Amino acid sequence: MISNFIGWIFALLVVDPLQAEIQQQAERARLPVEIVRQSQACLTSQGPKLIERAAGDYGWAAATVVSIAIGHTAPAELLNGSDPQCAALVGALKGADEGA
């Protein structure tokens, strides 16, 4: 029961803002449509994994939420760059961050 609550809070504070940030950065960087499509697939595959990890490791969840809230970690850094659905997106977001 607590795990479900932690997972829900993590989704609310991290995964949903992650999706919004990716959408915003994709629009700002004018990423190709294919990368935007891959970003949706990436979030579909990575979002549940992040929520599951948060539900199983409360310390990681709390540290991640705080790290993102204070700006120490960008939410996009939570994405697995070795996932083929996320590789192009992670590369594009890193390039957009370096160019900013």
PDB file of N, CA and C in Angstrom, residues 22-73:
ATOM      1  N   ILE A  22      10.399  17.219 -21.483  1.00  0.00           N
ATOM      2  CA  ILE A  22      10.831  16.666 -22.766  1.00  0.00           C
ATOM      3  C   ILE A  22      10.037  17.305 -23.898  1.00  0.00           C
ATOM      4  N   GLN A  23       8.742  17.455 -23.700  1.00  0.00           N
ATOM      5  CA  GLN A  23       7.905  18.096 -24.724  1.00  0.00           C
ATOM      6  C   GLN A  23       8.371  19.536 -24.967  1.00  0.00           C
ATOM      7  N   GLN A  24       8.634  20.254 -23.875  1.00  0.00           N
ATOM      8  CA  GLN A  24       9.060  21.655 -23.985  1.00  0.00           C
ATOM      9  C   GLN A  24      10.419  21.764 -24.679  1.00  0.00           C
ATOM     10  N   GLN A  25      11.370  20.936 -24.275  1.00  0.00           N
ATOM     11  CA  GLN A  25      12.692  20.991 -24.886  1.00  0.00           C
ATOM     12  C   GLN A  25      12.655  20.561 -26.338  1.00  0.00           C
ATOM     13  N   ALA A  26      11.807  19.588 -26.651  1.00  0.00           N
ATOM     14  CA  ALA A  26      11.686  19.135 -28.038  1.00  0.00           C
ATOM     15  C   ALA A  26      11.150  20.263 -28.916  1.00  0.00           C
ATOM     16  N   GLU A  27      10.177  21.001 -28.412  1.00  0.00           N
ATOM     17  CA  GLU A  27       9.633  22.117 -29.176  1.00  0.00           C
ATOM     18  C   GLU A  27      10.656  23.243 -29.301  1.00  0.00           C
ATOM     19  N   ARG A  28      11.355  23.544 -28.205  1.00  0.00           N
ATOM     20  CA  ARG A  28      12.344  24.618 -28.218  1.00  0.00           C
ATOM     21  C   ARG A  28      13.505  24.298 -29.152  1.00  0.00           C
ATOM     22  N   ALA A  29      13.942  23.052 -29.138  1.00  0.00           N
ATOM     23  CA  ALA A  29      15.076  22.649 -29.969  1.00  0.00           C
ATOM     24  C   ALA A  29      14.643  22.293 -31.391  1.00  0.00           C
ATOM     25  N   ARG A  30      13.351  22.313 -31.626  1.00  0.00           N
ATOM     26  CA  ARG A  30      12.791  21.947 -32.935  1.00  0.00           C
ATOM     27  C   ARG A  30      13.343  20.599 -33.397  1.00  0.00           C
ATOM     28  N   LEU A  31      13.187  19.618 -32.499  1.00  0.00           N
ATOM     29  CA  LEU A  31      13.665  18.277 -32.820  1.00  0.00           C
ATOM     30  C   LEU A  31      12.824  17.666 -33.938  1.00  0.00           C
ATOM     31  N   PRO A  32      13.425  16.802 -34.728  1.00  0.00           N
ATOM     32  CA  PRO A  32      12.671  16.134 -35.792  1.00  0.00           C
ATOM     33  C   PRO A  32      11.485  15.344 -35.234  1.00  0.00           C
ATOM     34  N   VAL A  33      10.460  15.197 -36.048  1.00  0.00           N
ATOM     35  CA  VAL A  33       9.237  14.509 -35.630  1.00  0.00           C
ATOM     36  C   VAL A  33       9.543  13.091 -35.161  1.00  0.00           C
ATOM     37  N   GLU A  34      10.482  12.421 -35.795  1.00  0.00           N
ATOM     38  CA  GLU A  34      10.822  11.049 -35.422  1.00  0.00           C
ATOM     39  C   GLU A  34      11.343  10.985 -33.979  1.00  0.00           C
ATOM     40  N   ILE A  35      12.149  11.939 -33.574  1.00  0.00           N
ATOM     41  CA  ILE A  35      12.660  11.953 -32.201  1.00  0.00           C
ATOM     42  C   ILE A  35      11.524  12.233 -31.227  1.00  0.00           C
ATOM     43  N   VAL A  36      10.598  13.091 -31.593  1.00  0.00           N
ATOM     44  CA  VAL A  36       9.451  13.364 -30.733  1.00  0.00           C
ATOM     45  C   VAL A  36       8.628  12.098 -30.562  1.00  0.00           C
ATOM     46  N   ARG A  37       8.431  11.338 -31.640  1.00  0.00           N
ATOM     47  CA  ARG A  37       7.701  10.061 -31.534  1.00  0.00           C
ATOM     48  C   ARG A  37       8.456   9.081 -30.640  1.00  0.00           C
ATOM     49  N   GLN A  38       9.764   9.033 -30.818  1.00  0.00           N
ATOM     50  CA  GLN A  38      10.571   8.140 -29.987  1.00  0.00           C
ATOM     51  C   GLN A  38      10.508   8.561 -28.525  1.00  0.00           C
ATOM     52  N   SER A  39      10.379   9.854 -28.261  1.00  0.00           N
ATOM     53  CA  SER A  39      10.303  10.312 -26.885  1.00  0.00           C
ATOM     54  C   SER A  39       9.055   9.772 -26.204  1.00  0.00           C
ATOM     55  N   GLN A  40       7.958   9.698 -26.927  1.00  0.00           N
ATOM     56  CA  GLN A  40       6.735   9.128 -26.364  1.00  0.00           C
ATOM     57  C   GLN A  40       6.932   7.644 -26.069  1.00  0.00           C
ATOM     58  N   ALA A  41       7.561   6.925 -26.988  1.00  0.00           N
ATOM     59  CA  ALA A  41       7.846   5.508 -26.777  1.00  0.00           C
ATOM     60  C   ALA A  41       8.806   5.319 -25.614  1.00  0.00           C
ATOM     61  N   CYS A  42       9.779   6.203 -25.516  1.00  0.00           N
ATOM     62  CA  CYS A  42      10.752   6.149 -24.420  1.00  0.00           C
ATOM     63  C   CYS A  42      10.055   6.312 -23.074  1.00  0.00           C
ATOM     64  N   LEU A  43       9.208   7.321 -22.974  1.00  0.00           N
ATOM     65  CA  LEU A  43       8.505   7.550 -21.714  1.00  0.00           C
ATOM     66  C   LEU A  43       7.549   6.416 -21.393  1.00  0.00           C
ATOM     67  N   THR A  44       6.966   5.813 -22.414  1.00  0.00           N
ATOM     68  CA  THR A  44       6.076   4.682 -22.199  1.00  0.00           C
ATOM     69  C   THR A  44       6.834   3.499 -21.624  1.00  0.00           C
ATOM     70  N   SER A  45       8.076   3.312 -22.063  1.00  0.00           N
ATOM     71  CA  SER A  45       8.865   2.189 -21.547  1.00  0.00           C
ATOM     72  C   SER A  45       9.585   2.523 -20.246  1.00  0.00           C
ATOM     73  N   GLN A  46      10.093   3.742 -20.107  1.00  0.00           N
ATOM     74  CA  GLN A  46      10.894   4.100 -18.934  1.00  0.00           C
ATOM     75  C   GLN A  46      10.060   4.562 -17.740  1.00  0.00           C
ATOM     76  N   GLY A  47       8.932   5.209 -17.992  1.00  0.00           N
ATOM     77  CA  GLY A  47       8.096   5.720 -16.900  1.00  0.00           C
ATOM     78  C   GLY A  47       7.717   4.653 -15.883  1.00  0.00           C
ATOM     79  N   PRO A  48       7.135   3.534 -16.324  1.00  0.00           N
ATOM     80  CA  PRO A  48       6.782   2.486 -15.361  1.00  0.00           C
ATOM     81  C   PRO A  48       7.989   1.910 -14.617  1.00  0.00           C
ATOM     82  N   LYS A  49       9.138   1.839 -15.289  1.00  0.00           N
ATOM     83  CA  LYS A  49      10.344   1.332 -14.629  1.00  0.00           C
ATOM     84  C   LYS A  49      10.792   2.286 -13.517  1.00  0.00           C
ATOM     85  N   LEU A  50      10.725   3.583 -13.781  1.00  0.00           N
ATOM     86  CA  LEU A  50      11.093   4.567 -12.760  1.00  0.00           C
ATOM     87  C   LEU A  50      10.130   4.514 -11.578  1.00  0.00           C
ATOM     88  N   ILE A  51       8.845   4.391 -11.871  1.00  0.00           N
ATOM     89  CA  ILE A  51       7.842   4.320 -10.798  1.00  0.00           C
ATOM     90  C   ILE A  51       8.038   3.052  -9.979  1.00  0.00           C
ATOM     91  N   GLU A  52       8.320   1.941 -10.651  1.00  0.00           N
ATOM     92  CA  GLU A  52       8.560   0.677  -9.943  1.00  0.00           C
ATOM     93  C   GLU A  52       9.795   0.784  -9.047  1.00  0.00           C
ATOM     94  N   ARG A  53      10.841   1.416  -9.558  1.00  0.00           N
ATOM     95  CA  ARG A  53      12.053   1.590  -8.755  1.00  0.00           C
ATOM     96  C   ARG A  53      11.768   2.463  -7.537  1.00  0.00           C
ATOM     97  N   ALA A  54      11.021   3.529  -7.750  1.00  0.00           N
ATOM     98  CA  ALA A  54      10.675   4.426  -6.639  1.00  0.00           C
ATOM     99  C   ALA A  54       9.846   3.704  -5.591  1.00  0.00           C
ATOM    100  N   ALA A  55       8.921   2.861  -6.031  1.00  0.00           N
ATOM    101  CA  ALA A  55       8.067   2.130  -5.100  1.00  0.00           C
ATOM    102  C   ALA A  55       8.871   1.101  -4.298  1.00  0.00           C
ATOM    103  N   GLY A  56       9.962   0.615  -4.872  1.00  0.00           N
ATOM    104  CA  GLY A  56      10.774  -0.382  -4.186  1.00  0.00           C
ATOM    105  C   GLY A  56      11.951   0.188  -3.413  1.00  0.00           C
ATOM    106  N   ASP A  57      12.326   1.417  -3.692  1.00  0.00           N
ATOM    107  CA  ASP A  57      13.494   2.024  -3.047  1.00  0.00           C
ATOM    108  C   ASP A  57      13.139   3.460  -2.647  1.00  0.00           C
ATOM    109  N   TYR A  58      12.576   3.589  -1.460  1.00  0.00           N
ATOM    110  CA  TYR A  58      12.095   4.893  -0.991  1.00  0.00           C
ATOM    111  C   TYR A  58      13.215   5.918  -0.879  1.00  0.00           C
ATOM    112  N   GLY A  59      14.396   5.472  -0.488  1.00  0.00           N
ATOM    113  CA  GLY A  59      15.534   6.382  -0.359  1.00  0.00           C
ATOM    114  C   GLY A  59      15.911   6.985  -1.704  1.00  0.00           C
ATOM    115  N   TRP A  60      15.979   6.143  -2.728  1.00  0.00           N
ATOM    116  CA  TRP A  60      16.287   6.630  -4.074  1.00  0.00           C
ATOM    117  C   TRP A  60      15.207   7.599  -4.541  1.00  0.00           C
ATOM    118  N   ALA A  61      13.954   7.241  -4.290  1.00  0.00           N
ATOM    119  CA  ALA A  61      12.839   8.098  -4.711  1.00  0.00           C
ATOM    120  C   ALA A  61      12.939   9.474  -4.064  1.00  0.00           C
ATOM    121  N   ALA A  62      13.172   9.499  -2.751  1.00  0.00           N
ATOM    122  CA  ALA A  62      13.255  10.776  -2.037  1.00  0.00           C
ATOM    123  C   ALA A  62      14.450  11.594  -2.523  1.00  0.00           C
ATOM    124  N   ALA A  63      15.602  10.948  -2.663  1.00  0.00           N
ATOM    125  CA  ALA A  63      16.799  11.652  -3.120  1.00  0.00           C
ATOM    126  C   ALA A  63      16.609  12.192  -4.539  1.00  0.00           C
ATOM    127  N   THR A  64      15.960  11.433  -5.383  1.00  0.00           N
ATOM    128  CA  THR A  64      15.727  11.866  -6.759  1.00  0.00           C
ATOM    129  C   THR A  64      14.790  13.062  -6.806  1.00  0.00           C
ATOM    130  N   VAL A  65      13.707  13.006  -6.040  1.00  0.00           N
ATOM    131  CA  VAL A  65      12.753  14.122  -6.014  1.00  0.00           C
ATOM    132  C   VAL A  65      13.444  15.394  -5.525  1.00  0.00           C
ATOM    133  N   VAL A  66      14.230  15.288  -4.461  1.00  0.00           N
ATOM    134  CA  VAL A  66      14.932  16.463  -3.924  1.00  0.00           C
ATOM    135  C   VAL A  66      15.963  16.970  -4.927  1.00  0.00           C
ATOM    136  N   SER A  67      16.716  16.066  -5.534  1.00  0.00           N
ATOM    137  CA  SER A  67      17.745  16.450  -6.497  1.00  0.00           C
ATOM    138  C   SER A  67      17.146  17.184  -7.697  1.00  0.00           C
ATOM    139  N   ILE A  68      16.003  16.728  -8.153  1.00  0.00           N
ATOM    140  CA  ILE A  68      15.336  17.395  -9.269  1.00  0.00           C
ATOM    141  C   ILE A  68      14.753  18.725  -8.814  1.00  0.00           C
ATOM    142  N   ALA A  69      14.183  18.760  -7.619  1.00  0.00           N
ATOM    143  CA  ALA A  69      13.554  19.987  -7.112  1.00  0.00           C
ATOM    144  C   ALA A  69      14.566  21.120  -6.940  1.00  0.00           C
ATOM    145  N   ILE A  70      15.789  20.795  -6.528  1.00  0.00           N
ATOM    146  CA  ILE A  70      16.791  21.848  -6.326  1.00  0.00           C
ATOM    147  C   ILE A  70      17.610  22.124  -7.594  1.00  0.00           C
ATOM    148  N   GLY A  71      17.317  21.374  -8.662  1.00  0.00           N
ATOM    149  CA  GLY A  71      17.988  21.615  -9.929  1.00  0.00           C
ATOM    150  C   GLY A  71      19.329  20.924 -10.086  1.00  0.00           C
ATOM    151  N   HIS A  72      19.669  20.042  -9.174  1.00  0.00           N
ATOM    152  CA  HIS A  72      20.941  19.328  -9.257  1.00  0.00           C
ATOM    153  C   HIS A  72      20.908  18.284 -10.369  1.00  0.00           C
ATOM    154  N   THR A  73      19.744  17.697 -10.613  1.00  0.00           N
ATOM    155  CA  THR A  73      19.573  16.681 -11.641  1.00  0.00           C
ATOM    156  C   THR A  73      18.454  17.102 -12.575  1.00  0.00           C
TER     157      THR A  73
END
